[in-house]
Amino acid sequence: VRESFDFAHLFCDKIATVRITSLLEDSHGILWLGTQLGLVKCTPRQQSYQFELIQADPAKPNGLNNNSIACLLADPNNAGNILWIGTKGGGINRFDIQKNTYQHLTTADGLPNNVVYGILSDSKNDLWCSTNRGLAKIAPRSNQTPITFDVTAFTVKMGLQDNEFNTFSFF
């Protein structure tokens, strides 16, 4: 059975330019679509989905800080409640879905660059992020809100093959 669902109404006349750049299904069955114009939340409803567009808003500095979504990762410790969002210009957004709050990790926190191409977790649940200025390891230090992190950057000067990584190229 082939089904399709239409969320064009979220983007109005810009729908022709919208490209889905990342896709994730969380442990609650919610689909998350990253686009260059924001994050789309797709909540299952009977035989369809309810669609919601989440976009950066300068009036809400504690919300999503950049609309150009490059990658998504469900938190390895809390897959149904925390979503990691890599952006092309806003660094990383840690989205607490239940509380509807965001925490931002940027160059001010030690990321090599605010253009994040990929986010993956390792066996210790640390996060590894590829950017266009190096690789970063993010290790949570606490479970308090806001969560604190140790960020370690790796660059060519430390033996990395190159500082810039490619969009959609991470495994």
mmCIF file of C-alpha atoms in Angstrom:
data_model
loop_
_atom_site.group_PDB
_atom_site.id
_atom_site.type_symbol
_atom_site.label_atom_id
_atom_site.label_comp_id
_atom_site.label_asym_id
_atom_site.label_seq_id
_atom_site.Cartn_x
_atom_site.Cartn_y
_atom_site.Cartn_z
ATOM 1 C CA VAL A 1 0.000 0.000 0.000
ATOM 2 C CA ARG A 2 1.432 3.338 -1.042
ATOM 3 C CA GLU A 3 0.326 6.414 0.850
ATOM 4 C CA SER A 4 1.239 10.045 0.614
ATOM 5 C CA PHE A 5 0.567 12.909 2.952
ATOM 6 C CA ASP A 6 0.633 16.575 2.052
ATOM 7 C CA PHE A 7 2.162 19.258 4.271
ATOM 8 C CA ALA A 8 2.412 21.909 1.517
ATOM 9 C CA HIS A 9 0.071 24.207 3.447
ATOM 10 C CA LEU A 10 2.836 24.790 6.017
ATOM 11 C CA PHE A 11 5.033 26.518 3.437
ATOM 12 C CA CYS A 12 2.419 28.163 1.177
ATOM 13 C CA ASP A 13 4.053 29.602 -1.944
ATOM 14 C CA LYS A 14 7.556 28.441 -0.880
ATOM 15 C CA ILE A 15 6.682 24.722 -1.105
ATOM 16 C CA ALA A 16 8.350 24.332 -4.517
ATOM 17 C CA THR A 17 11.729 25.160 -2.939
ATOM 18 C CA VAL A 18 11.382 22.991 0.183
ATOM 19 C CA ARG A 19 13.799 20.075 0.409
ATOM 20 C CA ILE A 20 13.714 17.475 3.168
ATOM 21 C CA THR A 21 17.297 17.235 4.390
ATOM 22 C CA SER A 22 16.806 14.844 7.325
ATOM 23 C CA LEU A 23 14.208 12.411 8.596
ATOM 24 C CA LEU A 24 13.772 10.768 11.995
ATOM 25 C CA GLU A 25 11.067 8.699 13.659
ATOM 26 C CA ASP A 26 11.176 8.975 17.456
ATOM 27 C CA SER A 27 10.160 6.299 19.959
ATOM 28 C CA HIS A 28 6.608 7.716 20.074
ATOM 29 C CA GLY A 29 6.104 7.250 16.318
ATOM 30 C CA ILE A 30 6.381 10.966 15.572
ATOM 31 C CA LEU A 31 8.182 11.791 12.340
ATOM 32 C CA TRP A 32 10.544 14.755 12.310
ATOM 33 C CA LEU A 33 11.505 16.312 8.970
ATOM 34 C CA GLY A 34 14.397 18.733 8.735
ATOM 35 C CA THR A 35 14.192 21.228 5.883
ATOM 36 C CA GLN A 36 16.077 24.357 4.896
ATOM 37 C CA LEU A 37 13.010 26.332 6.059
ATOM 38 C CA GLY A 38 12.466 24.767 9.483
ATOM 39 C CA LEU A 39 11.503 21.595 11.315
ATOM 40 C CA VAL A 40 8.280 19.727 10.532
ATOM 41 C CA LYS A 41 6.660 17.629 13.276
ATOM 42 C CA CYS A 42 4.390 14.887 11.884
ATOM 43 C CA THR A 43 2.162 13.396 14.590
ATOM 44 C CA PRO A 44 0.186 10.262 13.616
ATOM 45 C CA ARG A 45 -3.605 10.803 13.679
ATOM 46 C CA GLN A 46 -5.765 7.783 12.737
ATOM 47 C CA GLN A 47 -5.128 7.340 8.994
ATOM 48 C CA SER A 48 -3.167 10.566 8.541
ATOM 49 C CA TYR A 49 -0.764 12.971 10.225
ATOM 50 C CA GLN A 50 -1.085 16.316 11.953
ATOM 51 C CA PHE A 51 1.674 18.615 10.675
ATOM 52 C CA GLU A 52 3.325 21.442 12.593
ATOM 53 C CA LEU A 53 6.071 23.751 11.325
ATOM 54 C CA ILE A 54 8.652 24.866 13.870
ATOM 55 C CA GLN A 55 10.751 27.836 12.795
ATOM 56 C CA ALA A 56 13.296 30.172 14.311
ATOM 57 C CA ASP A 57 11.764 33.386 15.594
ATOM 58 C CA PRO A 58 13.963 36.352 16.636
ATOM 59 C CA ALA A 59 11.308 37.219 19.243
ATOM 60 C CA LYS A 60 11.902 33.795 20.876
ATOM 61 C CA PRO A 61 15.663 33.547 21.540
ATOM 62 C CA ASN A 62 15.165 30.352 23.566
ATOM 63 C CA GLY A 63 13.495 28.570 20.624
ATOM 64 C CA LEU A 64 14.927 26.989 17.496
ATOM 65 C CA ASN A 65 17.789 29.289 16.506
ATOM 66 C CA ASN A 66 18.192 28.455 12.794
ATOM 67 C CA ASN A 67 15.805 27.172 10.112
ATOM 68 C CA SER A 68 18.368 25.384 7.948
ATOM 69 C CA ILE A 69 18.280 21.870 9.422
ATOM 70 C CA ALA A 70 21.108 19.565 8.284
ATOM 71 C CA CYS A 71 20.666 16.537 10.560
ATOM 72 C CA LEU A 72 18.599 15.050 13.382
ATOM 73 C CA LEU A 73 19.439 12.567 16.140
ATOM 74 C CA ALA A 74 17.248 11.093 18.863
ATOM 75 C CA ASP A 75 19.113 11.358 22.170
ATOM 76 C CA PRO A 76 20.736 7.992 22.953
ATOM 77 C CA ASN A 77 19.731 8.333 26.635
ATOM 78 C CA ASN A 78 16.244 9.759 26.099
ATOM 79 C CA ALA A 79 15.129 8.958 22.538
ATOM 80 C CA GLY A 80 11.466 9.908 22.928
ATOM 81 C CA ASN A 81 12.020 13.199 24.685
ATOM 82 C CA ILE A 82 15.223 14.798 23.405
ATOM 83 C CA LEU A 83 16.023 15.642 19.798
ATOM 84 C CA TRP A 84 19.438 16.896 18.668
ATOM 85 C CA ILE A 85 19.196 19.240 15.692
ATOM 86 C CA GLY A 86 22.269 20.129 13.631
ATOM 87 C CA THR A 87 21.869 23.364 11.698
ATOM 88 C CA LYS A 88 23.714 25.186 8.956
ATOM 89 C CA GLY A 89 24.503 28.339 10.889
ATOM 90 C CA GLY A 90 23.045 27.928 14.388
ATOM 91 C CA GLY A 91 25.249 25.116 15.670
ATOM 92 C CA ILE A 92 23.324 22.433 17.549
ATOM 93 C CA ASN A 93 19.909 22.751 19.147
ATOM 94 C CA ARG A 94 19.042 20.323 21.960
ATOM 95 C CA PHE A 95 15.240 20.176 21.854
ATOM 96 C CA ASP A 96 13.373 18.875 24.919
ATOM 97 C CA ILE A 97 10.167 17.786 23.221
ATOM 98 C CA GLN A 98 8.148 17.348 26.431
ATOM 99 C CA LYS A 99 9.057 20.771 27.852
ATOM 100 C CA ASN A 100 9.196 22.490 24.441
ATOM 101 C CA THR A 101 12.553 24.057 25.350
ATOM 102 C CA TYR A 102 15.796 24.448 23.426
ATOM 103 C CA GLN A 103 19.389 24.607 24.504
ATOM 104 C CA HIS A 104 21.931 25.892 21.968
ATOM 105 C CA LEU A 105 25.516 24.718 21.501
ATOM 106 C CA THR A 106 27.562 27.019 19.296
ATOM 107 C CA THR A 107 31.129 28.151 18.738
ATOM 108 C CA ALA A 108 30.767 30.076 22.007
ATOM 109 C CA ASP A 109 30.511 26.656 23.719
ATOM 110 C CA GLY A 110 33.492 25.157 21.873
ATOM 111 C CA LEU A 111 32.028 23.849 18.597
ATOM 112 C CA PRO A 112 34.547 24.272 15.773
ATOM 113 C CA ASN A 113 31.853 25.934 13.637
ATOM 114 C CA ASN A 114 28.108 26.638 13.643
ATOM 115 C CA VAL A 115 27.587 24.705 10.397
ATOM 116 C CA VAL A 116 26.939 21.147 11.622
ATOM 117 C CA TYR A 117 26.649 18.482 8.914
ATOM 118 C CA GLY A 118 26.131 15.366 11.025
ATOM 119 C CA ILE A 119 25.527 14.177 14.610
ATOM 120 C CA LEU A 120 26.101 10.586 15.733
ATOM 121 C CA SER A 121 26.400 8.907 19.138
ATOM 122 C CA ASP A 122 28.995 6.372 20.244
ATOM 123 C CA SER A 123 28.814 3.424 22.661
ATOM 124 C CA LYS A 124 29.301 5.798 25.631
ATOM 125 C CA ASN A 125 26.415 8.019 24.412
ATOM 126 C CA ASP A 126 28.783 10.863 23.644
ATOM 127 C CA LEU A 127 27.916 12.803 20.504
ATOM 128 C CA TRP A 128 30.227 13.291 17.538
ATOM 129 C CA CYS A 129 29.519 16.205 15.207
ATOM 130 C CA SER A 130 31.040 16.968 11.817
ATOM 131 C CA THR A 131 31.268 20.628 10.879
ATOM 132 C CA ASN A 132 32.889 22.687 8.175
ATOM 133 C CA ARG A 133 35.798 23.517 10.502
ATOM 134 C CA GLY A 134 36.495 20.173 12.198
ATOM 135 C CA LEU A 135 34.994 17.417 14.294
ATOM 136 C CA ALA A 136 33.555 17.822 17.809
ATOM 137 C CA LYS A 137 32.969 15.360 20.619
ATOM 138 C CA ILE A 138 30.206 16.406 23.014
ATOM 139 C CA ALA A 139 30.073 14.677 26.392
ATOM 140 C CA PRO A 140 27.215 15.566 28.772
ATOM 141 C CA ARG A 141 28.492 16.528 32.241
ATOM 142 C CA SER A 142 25.193 16.713 34.109
ATOM 143 C CA ASN A 143 21.511 15.920 33.883
ATOM 144 C CA GLN A 144 20.527 19.275 35.377
ATOM 145 C CA THR A 145 18.741 21.862 33.268
ATOM 146 C CA PRO A 146 20.427 23.453 31.440
ATOM 147 C CA ILE A 147 22.695 20.485 30.782
ATOM 148 C CA THR A 148 26.399 21.243 30.712
ATOM 149 C CA PHE A 149 28.799 19.651 28.275
ATOM 150 C CA ASP A 150 32.468 19.042 27.665
ATOM 151 C CA VAL A 151 33.166 19.896 24.029
ATOM 152 C CA THR A 152 36.401 18.697 22.442
ATOM 153 C CA ALA A 153 37.277 19.936 18.958
ATOM 154 C CA PHE A 154 39.476 18.008 16.532
ATOM 155 C CA THR A 155 41.104 19.718 13.534
ATOM 156 C CA VAL A 156 43.836 19.166 10.961
ATOM 157 C CA LYS A 157 46.354 20.500 13.496
ATOM 158 C CA MET A 158 45.478 17.488 15.686
ATOM 159 C CA GLY A 159 45.769 14.932 12.870
ATOM 160 C CA LEU A 160 42.299 15.062 11.332
ATOM 161 C CA GLN A 161 42.441 14.416 7.569
ATOM 162 C CA ASP A 162 40.637 17.703 6.788
ATOM 163 C CA ASN A 163 38.612 20.331 8.622
ATOM 164 C CA GLU A 164 35.608 20.404 6.313
ATOM 165 C CA PHE A 165 33.135 17.568 6.050
ATOM 166 C CA ASN A 166 30.369 17.057 3.486
ATOM 167 C CA THR A 167 26.648 17.523 3.820
ATOM 168 C CA PHE A 168 24.798 14.183 4.236
ATOM 169 C CA SER A 169 28.103 12.295 4.651
ATOM 170 C CA PHE A 170 28.281 10.768 8.097
ATOM 171 C CA PHE A 171 28.059 7.230 9.426
#
